[in-house]
GROMACS .gro file of N, CA and C in nm:
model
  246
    1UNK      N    1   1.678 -11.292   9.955
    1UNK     CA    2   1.817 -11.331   9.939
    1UNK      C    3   1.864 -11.293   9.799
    2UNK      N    4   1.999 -11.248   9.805
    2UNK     CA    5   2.061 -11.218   9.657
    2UNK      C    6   2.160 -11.337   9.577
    3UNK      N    7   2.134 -11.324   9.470
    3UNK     CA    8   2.199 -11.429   9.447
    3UNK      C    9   2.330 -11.371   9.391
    4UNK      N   10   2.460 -11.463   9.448
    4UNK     CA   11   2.582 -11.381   9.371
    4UNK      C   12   2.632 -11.491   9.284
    5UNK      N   13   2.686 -11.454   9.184
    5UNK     CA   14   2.707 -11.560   9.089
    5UNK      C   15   2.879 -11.573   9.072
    6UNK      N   16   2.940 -11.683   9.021
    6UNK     CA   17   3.093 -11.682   8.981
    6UNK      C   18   3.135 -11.766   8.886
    7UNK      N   19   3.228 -11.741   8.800
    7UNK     CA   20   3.272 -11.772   8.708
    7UNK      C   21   3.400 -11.760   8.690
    8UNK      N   22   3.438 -11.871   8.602
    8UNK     CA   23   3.615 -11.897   8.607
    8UNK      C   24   3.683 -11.997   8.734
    9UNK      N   25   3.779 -11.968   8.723
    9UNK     CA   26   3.835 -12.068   8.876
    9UNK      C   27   3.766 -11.983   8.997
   10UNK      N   28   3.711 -11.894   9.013
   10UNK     CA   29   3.601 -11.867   9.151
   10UNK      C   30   3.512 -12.015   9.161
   11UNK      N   31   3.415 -12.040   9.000
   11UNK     CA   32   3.342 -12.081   9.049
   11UNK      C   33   3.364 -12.192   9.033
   12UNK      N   34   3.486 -12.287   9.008
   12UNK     CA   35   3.567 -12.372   8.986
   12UNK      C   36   3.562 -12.427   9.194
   13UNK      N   37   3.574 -12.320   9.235
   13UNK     CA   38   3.640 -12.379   9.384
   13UNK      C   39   3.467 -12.333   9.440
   14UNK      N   40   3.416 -12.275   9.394
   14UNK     CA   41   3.275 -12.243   9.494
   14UNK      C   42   3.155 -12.266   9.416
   15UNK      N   43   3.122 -12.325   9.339
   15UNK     CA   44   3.016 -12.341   9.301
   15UNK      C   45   2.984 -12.211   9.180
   16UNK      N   46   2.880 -12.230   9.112
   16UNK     CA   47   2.847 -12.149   9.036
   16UNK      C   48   2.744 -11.981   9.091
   17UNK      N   49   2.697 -12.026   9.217
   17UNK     CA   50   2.675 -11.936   9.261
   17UNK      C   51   2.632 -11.943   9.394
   18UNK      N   52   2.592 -11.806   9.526
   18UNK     CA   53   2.582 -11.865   9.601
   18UNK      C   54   2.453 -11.715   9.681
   19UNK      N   55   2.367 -11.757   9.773
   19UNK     CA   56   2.275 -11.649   9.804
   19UNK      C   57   2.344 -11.602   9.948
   20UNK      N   58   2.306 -11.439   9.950
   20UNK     CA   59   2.338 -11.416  10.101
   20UNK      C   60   2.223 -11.291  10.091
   21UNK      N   61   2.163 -11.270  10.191
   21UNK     CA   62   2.119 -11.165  10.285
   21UNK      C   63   2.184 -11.020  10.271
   22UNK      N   64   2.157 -10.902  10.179
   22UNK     CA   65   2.243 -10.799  10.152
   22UNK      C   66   2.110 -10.690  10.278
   23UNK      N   67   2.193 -10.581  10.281
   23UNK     CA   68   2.053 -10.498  10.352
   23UNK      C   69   1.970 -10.445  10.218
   24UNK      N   70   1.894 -10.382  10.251
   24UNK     CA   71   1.783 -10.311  10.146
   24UNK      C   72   1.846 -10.207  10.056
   25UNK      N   73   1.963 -10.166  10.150
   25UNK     CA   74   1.999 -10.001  10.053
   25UNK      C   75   2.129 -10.085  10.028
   26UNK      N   76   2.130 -10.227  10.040
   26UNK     CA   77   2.277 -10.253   9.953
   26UNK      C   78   2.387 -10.229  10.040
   27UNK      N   79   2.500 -10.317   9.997
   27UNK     CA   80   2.644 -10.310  10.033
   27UNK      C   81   2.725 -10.284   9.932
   28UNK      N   82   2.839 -10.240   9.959
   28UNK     CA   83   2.927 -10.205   9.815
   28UNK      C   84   3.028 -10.375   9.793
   29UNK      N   85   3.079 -10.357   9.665
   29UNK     CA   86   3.112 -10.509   9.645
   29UNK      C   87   3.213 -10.543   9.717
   30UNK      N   88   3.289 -10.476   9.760
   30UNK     CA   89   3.369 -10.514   9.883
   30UNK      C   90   3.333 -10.578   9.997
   31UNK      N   91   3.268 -10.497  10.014
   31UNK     CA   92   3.138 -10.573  10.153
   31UNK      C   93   3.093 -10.713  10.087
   32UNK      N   94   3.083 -10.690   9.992
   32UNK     CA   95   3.002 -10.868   9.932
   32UNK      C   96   3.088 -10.974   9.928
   33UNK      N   97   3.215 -10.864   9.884
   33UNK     CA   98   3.312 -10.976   9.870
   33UNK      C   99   3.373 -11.075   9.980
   34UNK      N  100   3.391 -10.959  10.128
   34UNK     CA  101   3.427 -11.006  10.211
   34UNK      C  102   3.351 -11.096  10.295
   35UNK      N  103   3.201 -11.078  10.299
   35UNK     CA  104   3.109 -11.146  10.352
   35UNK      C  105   3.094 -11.325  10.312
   36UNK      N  106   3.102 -11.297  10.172
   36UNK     CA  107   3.090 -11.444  10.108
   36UNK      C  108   3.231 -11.476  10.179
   37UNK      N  109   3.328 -11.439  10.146
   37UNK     CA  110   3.456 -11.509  10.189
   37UNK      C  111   3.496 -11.509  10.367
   38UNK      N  112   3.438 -11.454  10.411
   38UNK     CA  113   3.450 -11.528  10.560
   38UNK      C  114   3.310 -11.605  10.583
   39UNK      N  115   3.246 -11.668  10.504
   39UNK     CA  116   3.209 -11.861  10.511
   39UNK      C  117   3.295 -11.931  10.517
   40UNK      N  118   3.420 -11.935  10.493
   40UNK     CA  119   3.504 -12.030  10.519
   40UNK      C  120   3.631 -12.001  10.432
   41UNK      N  121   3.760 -12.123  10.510
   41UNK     CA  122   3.854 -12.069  10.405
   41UNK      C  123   3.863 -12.076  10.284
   42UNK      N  124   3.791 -12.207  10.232
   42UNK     CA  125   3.815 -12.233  10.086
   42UNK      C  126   3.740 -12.093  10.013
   43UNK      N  127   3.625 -12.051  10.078
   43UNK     CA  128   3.580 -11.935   9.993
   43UNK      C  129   3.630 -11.793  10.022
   44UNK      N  130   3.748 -11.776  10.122
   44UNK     CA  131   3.830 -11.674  10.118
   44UNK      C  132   3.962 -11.715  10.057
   45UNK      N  133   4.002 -11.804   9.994
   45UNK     CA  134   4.126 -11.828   9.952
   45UNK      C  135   4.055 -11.832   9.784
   46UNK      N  136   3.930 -11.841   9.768
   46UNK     CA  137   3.875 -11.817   9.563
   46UNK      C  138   3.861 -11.712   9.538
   47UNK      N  139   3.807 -11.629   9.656
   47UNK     CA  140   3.790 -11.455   9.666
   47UNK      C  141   3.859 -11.338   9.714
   48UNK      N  142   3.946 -11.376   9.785
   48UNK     CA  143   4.054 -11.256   9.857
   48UNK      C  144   4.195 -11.239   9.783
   49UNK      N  145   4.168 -11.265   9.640
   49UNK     CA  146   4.302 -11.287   9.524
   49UNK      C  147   4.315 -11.159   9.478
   50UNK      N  148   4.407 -11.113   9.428
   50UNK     CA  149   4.418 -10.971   9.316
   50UNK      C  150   4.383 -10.986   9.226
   51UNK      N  151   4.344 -11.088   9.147
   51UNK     CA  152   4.345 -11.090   9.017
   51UNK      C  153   4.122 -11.173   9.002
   52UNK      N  154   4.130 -11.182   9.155
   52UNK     CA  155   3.928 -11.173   9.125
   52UNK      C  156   3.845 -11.062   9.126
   53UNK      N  157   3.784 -10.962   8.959
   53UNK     CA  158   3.685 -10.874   8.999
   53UNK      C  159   3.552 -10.934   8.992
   54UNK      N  160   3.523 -10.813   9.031
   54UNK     CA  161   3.345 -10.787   9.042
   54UNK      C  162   3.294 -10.771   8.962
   55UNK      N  163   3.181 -10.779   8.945
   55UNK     CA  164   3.102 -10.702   8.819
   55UNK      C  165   2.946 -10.685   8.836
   56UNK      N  166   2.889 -10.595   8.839
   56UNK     CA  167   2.758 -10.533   8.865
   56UNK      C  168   2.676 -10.559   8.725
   57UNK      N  169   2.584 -10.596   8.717
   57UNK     CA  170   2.474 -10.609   8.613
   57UNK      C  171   2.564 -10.603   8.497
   58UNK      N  172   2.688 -10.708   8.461
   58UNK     CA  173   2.759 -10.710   8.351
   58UNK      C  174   2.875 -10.627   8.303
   59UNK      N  175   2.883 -10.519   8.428
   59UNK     CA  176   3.005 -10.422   8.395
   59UNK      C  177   3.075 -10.452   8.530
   60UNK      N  178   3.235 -10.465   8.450
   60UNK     CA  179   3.307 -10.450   8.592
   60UNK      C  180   3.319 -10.314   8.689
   61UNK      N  181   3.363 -10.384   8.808
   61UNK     CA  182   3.306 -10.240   8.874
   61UNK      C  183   3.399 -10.269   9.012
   62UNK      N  184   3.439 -10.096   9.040
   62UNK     CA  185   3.523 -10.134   9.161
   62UNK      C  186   3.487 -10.187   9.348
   63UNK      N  187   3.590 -10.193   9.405
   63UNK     CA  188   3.525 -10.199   9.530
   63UNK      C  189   3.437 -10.170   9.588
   64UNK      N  190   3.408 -10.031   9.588
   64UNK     CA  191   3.379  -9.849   9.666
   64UNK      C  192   3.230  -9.913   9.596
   65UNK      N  193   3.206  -9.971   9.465
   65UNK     CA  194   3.054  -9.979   9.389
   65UNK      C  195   2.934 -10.020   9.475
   66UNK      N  196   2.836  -9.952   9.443
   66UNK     CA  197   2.761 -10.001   9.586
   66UNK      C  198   2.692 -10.071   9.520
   67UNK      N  199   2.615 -10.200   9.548
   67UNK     CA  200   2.511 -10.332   9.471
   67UNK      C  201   2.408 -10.313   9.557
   68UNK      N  202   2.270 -10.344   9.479
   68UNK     CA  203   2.175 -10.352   9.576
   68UNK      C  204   2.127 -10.507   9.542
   69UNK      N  205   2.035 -10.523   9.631
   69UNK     CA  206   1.963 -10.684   9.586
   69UNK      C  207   1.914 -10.719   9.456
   70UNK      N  208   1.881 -10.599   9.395
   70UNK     CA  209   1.813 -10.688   9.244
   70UNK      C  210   1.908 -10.659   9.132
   71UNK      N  211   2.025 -10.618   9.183
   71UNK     CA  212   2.121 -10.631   9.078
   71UNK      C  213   2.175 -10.735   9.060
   72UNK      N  214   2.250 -10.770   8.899
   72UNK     CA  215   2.304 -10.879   8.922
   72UNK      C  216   2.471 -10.871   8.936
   73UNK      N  217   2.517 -10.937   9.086
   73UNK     CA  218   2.613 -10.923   9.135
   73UNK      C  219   2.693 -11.037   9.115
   74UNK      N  220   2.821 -11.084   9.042
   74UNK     CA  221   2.922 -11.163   9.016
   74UNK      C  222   3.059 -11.130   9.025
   75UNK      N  223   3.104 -11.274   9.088
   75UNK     CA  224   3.287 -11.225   9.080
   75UNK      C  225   3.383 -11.394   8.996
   76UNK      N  226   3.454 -11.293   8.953
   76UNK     CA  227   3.534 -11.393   8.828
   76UNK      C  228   3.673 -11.373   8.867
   77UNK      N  229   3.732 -11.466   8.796
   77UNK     CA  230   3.916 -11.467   8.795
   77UNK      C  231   3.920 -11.389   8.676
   78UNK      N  232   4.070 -11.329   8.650
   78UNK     CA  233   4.093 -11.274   8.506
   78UNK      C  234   4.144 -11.383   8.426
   79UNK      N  235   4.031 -11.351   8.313
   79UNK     CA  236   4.078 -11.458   8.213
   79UNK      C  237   4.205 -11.400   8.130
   80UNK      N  238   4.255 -11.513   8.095
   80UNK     CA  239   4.379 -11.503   7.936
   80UNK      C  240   4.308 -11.590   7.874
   81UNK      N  241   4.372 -11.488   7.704
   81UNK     CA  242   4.321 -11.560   7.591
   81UNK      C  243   4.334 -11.508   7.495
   82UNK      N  244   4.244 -11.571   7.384
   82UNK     CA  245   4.316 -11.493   7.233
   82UNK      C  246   4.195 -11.533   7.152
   0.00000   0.00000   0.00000
């Protein structure tokens, strides 16, 4: 199991992180994204926002990005600040 992690108001409404079942050669974060978020609505209404990315082993990264299991895979709100 992979563990996906979240931060900001993601992990405000879902916990700090959560495991799912990826295949071996990986899904792209889209796929991750959508998977976690049809568990339910509250976790498609923290994740299906414009303003929540991804980020692969510490770099943000787009949809199309493909993740495998031993990467580390997280999704955040955009922060403001100064």
């Amino acid at each position: 199991m992979t563990r996906i992690l979240f931060f900001g108001r993601v992990a405000e409404r879902l916990g700090a992180n959560c495991r799912l079942d990826l295949p071996a050669g990986g899904a792209t974060m889209g796929e991750i994204r959508n998977l976690v978020a049809a568990r339910d609505e509250v976790a498609a209404a923290a994740l299906l926002r414009v303003d929540v990315r991804g980020s692969l082993d510490q770099v943000v990264v787009g949809e199309d990005t493909l993740a495998r299991p031993d990467q580390e895979i997280a999704f955040f709100s955009i922060f403001s600040g100064g």
